[in-house]
CSV table of C-alpha atoms and ligand atoms in Angstrom, one decimal:
chain,number,residue,atom,x,y,z
Z,87,MET,CA,4.8,-13.4,-11.8
Z,88,PRO,CA,2.4,-10.6,-12.3
Z,89,GLU,CA,-1.1,-11.7,-11.5
Z,90,LEU,CA,-4.5,-10.0,-12.1
Z,91,PRO,CA,-4.0,-7.0,-9.7
Z,92,GLU,CA,-0.5,-6.2,-11.2
Z,93,VAL,CA,-1.6,-6.6,-14.8
Z,94,GLU,CA,-4.8,-4.6,-14.1
Z,95,THR,CA,-2.8,-1.8,-12.5
Z,96,ILE,CA,-0.7,-1.6,-15.7
Z,97,ARG,CA,-3.8,-1.7,-17.9
Z,98,ARG,CA,-5.4,1.2,-16.0
Z,99,GLN,CA,-2.2,3.3,-16.3
Z,100,LEU,CA,-1.9,2.5,-20.0
Z,101,ALA,CA,-5.5,3.3,-20.6
Z,102,ASP,CA,-5.1,6.7,-18.9
Z,103,SER,CA,-2.0,7.7,-20.9
Z,104,VAL,CA,-1.9,6.1,-24.3
Z,105,VAL,CA,-5.5,5.8,-25.6
Z,106,GLY,CA,-5.6,8.1,-28.6
Z,107,ALA,CA,-1.8,8.1,-29.0
Z,108,VAL,CA,-0.4,6.9,-32.3
Z,109,VAL,CA,2.2,4.1,-32.7
Z,110,VAL,CA,4.7,5.0,-35.4
Z,111,GLY,CA,7.3,2.3,-35.0
Z,112,VAL,CA,8.6,-0.6,-33.0
Z,113,GLU,CA,12.3,-1.3,-32.2
Z,114,VAL,CA,12.9,-5.0,-31.5
Z,115,ARG,CA,16.0,-5.5,-29.4
Z,116,ARG,CA,15.4,-9.2,-28.6
Z,117,ALA,CA,13.7,-11.1,-31.4
Z,118,SER,CA,12.1,-13.8,-29.1
Z,119,CYS,CA,10.1,-11.1,-27.3
Z,120,TYR,CA,8.3,-9.8,-30.4
Z,121,ILE,CA,5.9,-12.0,-32.4
Z,122,GLY,CA,4.4,-11.1,-35.7
Z,123,ARG,CA,5.4,-9.0,-38.6
Z,124,GLU,CA,6.7,-5.4,-38.6
Z,125,LEU,CA,4.4,-2.5,-38.3
Z,126,LEU,CA,3.6,-1.3,-41.8
Z,127,SER,CA,1.6,1.8,-40.9
Z,128,GLN,CA,0.9,4.1,-38.1
Z,129,GLU,CA,-1.6,2.8,-35.6
Z,130,LYS,CA,-3.9,4.8,-33.3
Z,131,ILE,CA,-4.5,3.1,-29.9
Z,132,GLU,CA,-8.3,2.8,-29.3
Z,133,LYS,CA,-8.5,1.0,-26.0
Z,134,VAL,CA,-6.5,-1.1,-23.6
Z,135,ALA,CA,-8.2,-4.3,-22.4
Z,136,ARG,CA,-7.3,-7.3,-20.2
Z,137,ILE,CA,-8.3,-10.9,-19.9
Z,138,GLY,CA,-6.7,-12.8,-17.0
Z,139,LYS,CA,-3.0,-11.9,-17.2
Z,140,TYR,CA,-3.1,-10.8,-20.9
Z,141,LEU,CA,-3.1,-7.2,-22.0
Z,142,PHE,CA,-4.7,-6.1,-25.4
Z,143,LEU,CA,-3.9,-2.9,-27.1
Z,144,HIS,CA,-6.7,-2.4,-29.6
Z,145,PHE,CA,-5.9,-0.2,-32.6
Z,146,GLU,CA,-8.5,1.7,-34.5
Z,147,SER,CA,-7.5,-0.3,-37.6
Z,148,GLY,CA,-8.7,-3.5,-35.9
Z,149,ARG,CA,-5.2,-4.7,-35.5
Z,150,GLY,CA,-3.3,-4.6,-32.2
Z,151,PHE,CA,-0.8,-5.8,-29.7
Z,152,VAL,CA,-1.2,-8.7,-27.2
Z,153,ILE,CA,1.2,-8.4,-24.3
Z,154,HIS,CA,2.0,-11.2,-21.8
Z,155,LEU,CA,4.4,-10.3,-19.0
Z,156,LYS,CA,5.0,-14.0,-18.0
Z,157,MET,CA,7.6,-14.2,-15.2
Z,158,THR,CA,9.5,-10.9,-15.2
Z,159,GLY,CA,8.0,-8.7,-17.9
Z,160,ARG,CA,7.4,-5.0,-17.4
Z,161,MET,CA,5.6,-2.5,-19.6
Z,162,VAL,CA,6.8,1.0,-18.8
Z,163,ILE,CA,5.5,4.3,-20.2
Z,164,ASP,CA,8.3,6.7,-21.2
Z,165,VAL,CA,10.7,6.3,-18.3
Z,166,ALA,CA,13.9,7.5,-20.0
Z,167,SER,CA,16.3,5.3,-18.0
Z,168,TYR,CA,14.7,2.2,-19.6
Z,169,ASP,CA,16.1,3.2,-23.0
Z,170,LYS,CA,19.6,2.2,-21.8
Z,171,LEU,CA,18.7,-0.9,-19.7
Z,172,PRO,CA,20.1,-4.1,-21.1
Z,173,HIS,CA,16.8,-6.0,-20.4
Z,174,THR,CA,14.7,-3.6,-22.5
Z,175,ARG,CA,13.5,-5.9,-25.3
Z,176,VAL,CA,11.0,-4.0,-27.3
Z,177,VAL,CA,10.5,-0.3,-27.7
Z,178,ILE,CA,7.2,1.0,-29.0
Z,179,LYS,CA,7.5,4.5,-30.4
Z,180,LEU,CA,4.6,7.0,-30.2
Z,181,LYS,CA,4.1,9.9,-32.5
Z,182,ASP,CA,4.1,12.4,-29.6
Z,183,GLY,CA,7.7,11.4,-28.9
Z,184,ARG,CA,7.0,9.1,-25.9
Z,185,ARG,CA,8.2,5.5,-25.8
Z,186,LEU,CA,6.6,2.3,-24.3
Z,187,TYR,CA,9.3,0.0,-23.1
Z,188,TYR,CA,8.8,-3.7,-22.8
Z,189,TRP,CA,11.5,-4.9,-20.3
Z,190,ASP,CA,12.0,-8.5,-19.4
Z,191,SER,CA,15.0,-10.1,-17.6
Z,192,ARG,CA,14.1,-13.7,-18.2
Z,193,THR,CA,12.5,-13.1,-21.7
Z,194,PHE,CA,9.6,-15.5,-21.3
Z,195,GLY,CA,7.1,-12.7,-22.1
Z,196,TYR,CA,6.3,-11.0,-25.3
Z,197,VAL,CA,4.6,-8.3,-27.4
Z,198,LYS,CA,2.6,-9.9,-30.2
Z,199,TYR,CA,1.4,-8.0,-33.2
Z,200,VAL,CA,-1.9,-9.4,-34.5
Z,201,GLU,CA,-4.0,-8.6,-37.6
Z,202,ASP,CA,-7.3,-9.0,-35.8
Z,203,ILE,CA,-7.2,-8.0,-32.1
Z,204,GLU,CA,-11.0,-8.7,-31.5
Z,205,LEU,CA,-10.5,-12.3,-32.8
Z,206,GLU,CA,-7.4,-12.7,-30.6
Z,207,HIS,CA,-9.3,-11.3,-27.6
Z,208,GLU,CA,-12.2,-13.7,-28.2
Z,209,ARG,CA,-9.8,-16.6,-28.7
Z,210,GLN,CA,-8.1,-15.9,-25.3
Z,211,LYS,CA,-11.4,-15.5,-23.7
Z,212,ARG,CA,-12.5,-18.9,-24.7
Z,213,LYS,CA,-9.3,-20.5,-23.4
Z,214,LEU,CA,-9.5,-18.8,-20.0
Z,215,GLY,CA,-12.1,-19.1,-17.2
Z,216,PRO,CA,-13.8,-16.0,-15.8
Z,217,ASP,CA,-11.8,-14.0,-13.3
Z,218,PRO,CA,-13.0,-13.9,-9.6
Z,219,TRP,CA,-15.2,-10.9,-10.2
Z,220,GLU,CA,-16.9,-12.4,-13.2
Z,221,MET,CA,-17.4,-15.8,-11.5
Z,222,SER,CA,-20.7,-16.2,-9.7
Z,223,GLU,CA,-20.9,-18.1,-6.3
Z,224,ALA,CA,-23.1,-20.7,-7.9
Z,225,ARG,CA,-20.8,-21.3,-10.8
Z,226,PHE,CA,-17.7,-21.5,-8.5
Z,227,PHE,CA,-19.4,-24.1,-6.3
Z,228,THR,CA,-20.3,-26.2,-9.4
Z,229,LEU,CA,-16.7,-26.0,-10.4
Z,230,THR,CA,-15.3,-26.9,-7.0
Z,231,SER,CA,-17.8,-29.8,-6.5
Z,232,GLN,CA,-16.8,-31.3,-9.8
Z,233,HIS,CA,-13.0,-31.6,-9.2
Z,234,MET,CA,-11.1,-34.2,-7.3
Z,235,ARG,CA,-7.9,-32.3,-6.9
Z,236,PRO,CA,-6.4,-30.0,-4.3
Z,237,ILE,CA,-8.4,-26.7,-4.1
Z,238,LYS,CA,-5.2,-24.7,-4.6
Z,239,ASN,CA,-4.4,-26.4,-7.9
Z,240,LEU,CA,-8.0,-25.7,-9.1
Z,241,ILE,CA,-7.9,-22.0,-8.4
Z,242,LEU,CA,-4.5,-21.7,-10.1
Z,243,ASP,CA,-5.8,-23.3,-13.3
Z,244,GLN,CA,-6.3,-20.4,-15.7
Z,245,ALA,CA,-8.7,-22.4,-17.9
Z,246,LEU,CA,-11.1,-22.6,-14.9
Z,247,LEU,CA,-10.4,-19.3,-13.1
Z,248,ALA,CA,-8.3,-16.5,-14.7
Z,249,GLY,CA,-5.9,-14.1,-13.1
Z,250,VAL,CA,-5.1,-16.0,-9.8
Z,251,GLY,CA,-1.4,-16.9,-9.4
Z,252,ASN,CA,0.5,-18.2,-6.4
Z,253,ILE,CA,0.5,-15.0,-4.3
Z,254,TYR,CA,-3.3,-14.4,-4.3
Z,255,ALA,CA,-4.1,-18.2,-4.2
Z,256,ASN,CA,-2.1,-18.5,-0.9
Z,257,ASP,CA,-3.5,-15.3,0.6
Z,258,GLY,CA,-7.0,-16.1,-0.5
Z,259,LEU,CA,-6.9,-19.6,1.0
Z,260,TRP,CA,-5.5,-18.2,4.3
Z,261,GLU,CA,-8.2,-15.5,4.4
Z,262,ALA,CA,-10.9,-18.2,3.9
Z,263,GLY,CA,-9.3,-20.5,6.5
Z,264,ILE,CA,-9.1,-23.4,4.0
Z,265,ASP,CA,-6.2,-25.9,3.8
Z,266,PRO,CA,-4.8,-25.7,0.2
Z,267,ARG,CA,-4.6,-29.5,0.1
Z,268,ARG,CA,-8.3,-30.1,0.7
Z,269,MET,CA,-10.0,-31.8,-2.3
Z,270,ALA,CA,-12.0,-29.2,-4.2
Z,271,LYS,CA,-15.1,-31.4,-4.3
Z,272,ASN,CA,-15.1,-31.7,-0.4
Z,273,LEU,CA,-15.6,-28.0,0.1
Z,274,THR,CA,-19.1,-27.1,1.4
Z,275,LYS,CA,-21.1,-24.3,-0.3
Z,276,LYS,CA,-20.3,-22.0,2.5
Z,277,GLU,CA,-16.5,-22.7,2.2
Z,278,SER,CA,-16.7,-22.3,-1.6
Z,279,ASP,CA,-18.5,-18.9,-1.2
Z,280,MET,CA,-16.0,-17.9,1.4
Z,281,LEU,CA,-13.1,-18.7,-0.8
Z,282,LEU,CA,-14.4,-16.8,-3.8
Z,283,ALA,CA,-15.1,-13.8,-1.6
Z,284,SER,CA,-11.6,-14.1,-0.1
Z,285,LEU,CA,-10.0,-14.2,-3.5
Z,286,ARG,CA,-11.8,-11.0,-4.4
Z,287,LEU,CA,-10.8,-9.4,-1.2
Z,288,VAL,CA,-7.0,-10.1,-1.5
Z,289,MET,CA,-7.0,-9.1,-5.1
Z,290,GLU,CA,-8.8,-5.9,-4.3
Z,291,ARG,CA,-6.2,-5.3,-1.7
Z,292,GLY,CA,-3.6,-6.0,-4.4
Z,293,LEU,CA,-5.2,-3.4,-6.6
Z,294,ILE,CA,-5.4,-0.8,-3.9
Z,295,THR,CA,-1.7,-1.2,-3.0
Z,296,GLY,CA,-0.6,-1.2,-6.6
Z,297,GLY,CA,0.4,-4.9,-6.8
Z,298,ALA,CA,3.2,-7.0,-5.3
Z,299,SER,CA,6.8,-6.0,-5.9
Z,300,ASP,CA,8.6,-8.7,-3.9
Z,301,ASN,CA,10.1,-9.8,-7.1
Z,302,SER,CA,10.5,-8.0,-10.4
Z,303,TYR,CA,7.2,-6.3,-10.8
Z,304,VAL,CA,6.8,-2.5,-11.3
Z,305,ASN,CA,3.8,-0.6,-12.7
Z,306,ALA,CA,3.6,1.2,-16.0
Z,307,LEU,CA,5.1,4.3,-14.4
Z,308,GLY,CA,8.1,2.2,-13.3
Z,309,GLU,CA,7.1,2.3,-9.6
Z,310,LYS,CA,6.9,-0.6,-7.2
Z,311,GLY,CA,3.6,-1.6,-5.6
Z,312,SER,CA,3.3,-2.4,-1.8
Z,313,TYR,CA,1.2,-5.5,-1.7
Z,314,GLN,CA,4.3,-7.4,-0.5
Z,315,ASP,CA,3.8,-5.6,2.9
Z,316,GLU,CA,0.3,-7.0,3.0
Z,317,PHE,CA,1.1,-10.7,2.4
Z,318,ARG,CA,-1.2,-12.8,4.7
Z,319,ALA,CA,0.5,-16.2,4.0
Z,320,TYR,CA,2.6,-16.0,0.8
Z,321,LYS,CA,6.3,-16.3,1.6
Z,322,ARG,CA,5.7,-16.0,5.4
Z,323,THR,CA,7.6,-19.2,6.5
Z,324,GLY,CA,8.0,-19.2,10.3
Z,325,LYS,CA,6.3,-15.9,10.7
Z,326,PRO,CA,3.3,-15.7,13.1
Z,327,CYS,CA,-0.2,-16.2,11.7
Z,328,LEU,CA,-1.9,-12.8,11.6
Z,329,ARG,CA,-5.0,-14.3,13.2
Z,330,CYS,CA,-3.7,-16.8,15.8
Z,331,ARG,CA,0.1,-16.2,16.0
Z,332,LYS,CA,0.9,-19.9,15.2
Z,333,LYS,CA,4.0,-20.0,13.0
Z,334,LEU,CA,3.2,-20.5,9.3
Z,335,GLU,CA,4.7,-23.5,7.6
Z,336,ARG,CA,5.9,-23.9,4.0
Z,337,ILE,CA,4.7,-26.9,2.2
Z,338,VAL,CA,4.5,-27.9,-1.5
Z,339,VAL,CA,1.2,-28.3,-3.3
Z,340,GLY,CA,1.2,-29.1,-7.0
Z,341,GLY,CA,4.9,-28.3,-7.2
Z,342,ARG,CA,4.4,-24.8,-5.9
Z,343,GLY,CA,5.5,-23.2,-2.6
Z,344,THR,CA,2.5,-23.0,-0.3
Z,345,TRP,CA,2.2,-21.4,3.1
Z,346,VAL,CA,-0.3,-22.5,5.7
Z,347,CYS,CA,-1.4,-21.9,9.3
Z,348,GLY,CA,-1.9,-25.4,10.8
Z,349,LYS,CA,-4.5,-24.0,13.2
Z,350,CYS,CA,-6.6,-21.6,11.0
Z,351,GLN,CA,-6.5,-23.7,7.9
Z,352,GLY,CA,-7.2,-27.0,9.5
B,290,LIG,ZN1,-3.7,-19.0,12.2
């Protein structure tokens, strides 16, 4: 599933290439991937924003699109081959002739047309916690000390901390040397600070490498990222720990695959 670095990579590419462009029509190829009514007029794109894993295309009119890629969604700018792909679900047509393709093999994601994009933006913002860069050390420690649940479950909870999914949660916990099963409230201030810094570090690495394409993810230009070559713990079952060489184990925490070093994350 695309997480903050993957969605932010797409946001930056969209911002670079479609701000100022005019949407003239939408072709819906799979009804469940498009929410809201038809476009009634042309819409000039004013800005592209992101909260957590949600993308917001703000139109000058005050209307806009909210896009969530969920498991397997892609938003690709004018890569011609996408026009013929069976999993292309929504095609957004621009006045300059370009096309934005919403592609999704499992069809959990969507493009949603809303009448008031600012309102939708604010609504999502209230539902989601701050992302790791917006979160202060003090606030994060308050959060961890209040919760009697495994720390990994807490950092995956989008209502508390936005943008972190299974990849960066695993790698951040490994980076900080913290066992994912530890109860959040038992983390010391030093460990809590270290974890927040580690989440920022691995997500920064995710941004620099253009995201993780171990699964379906490609960026808005249709290209794969290379963060999958940088995995520290995620999906490294039986592979040597990059710090101590002990073999990593796969366990399950909160129903999700979890990878740990029994020595460094004791
Ligand atoms: Zn280790």
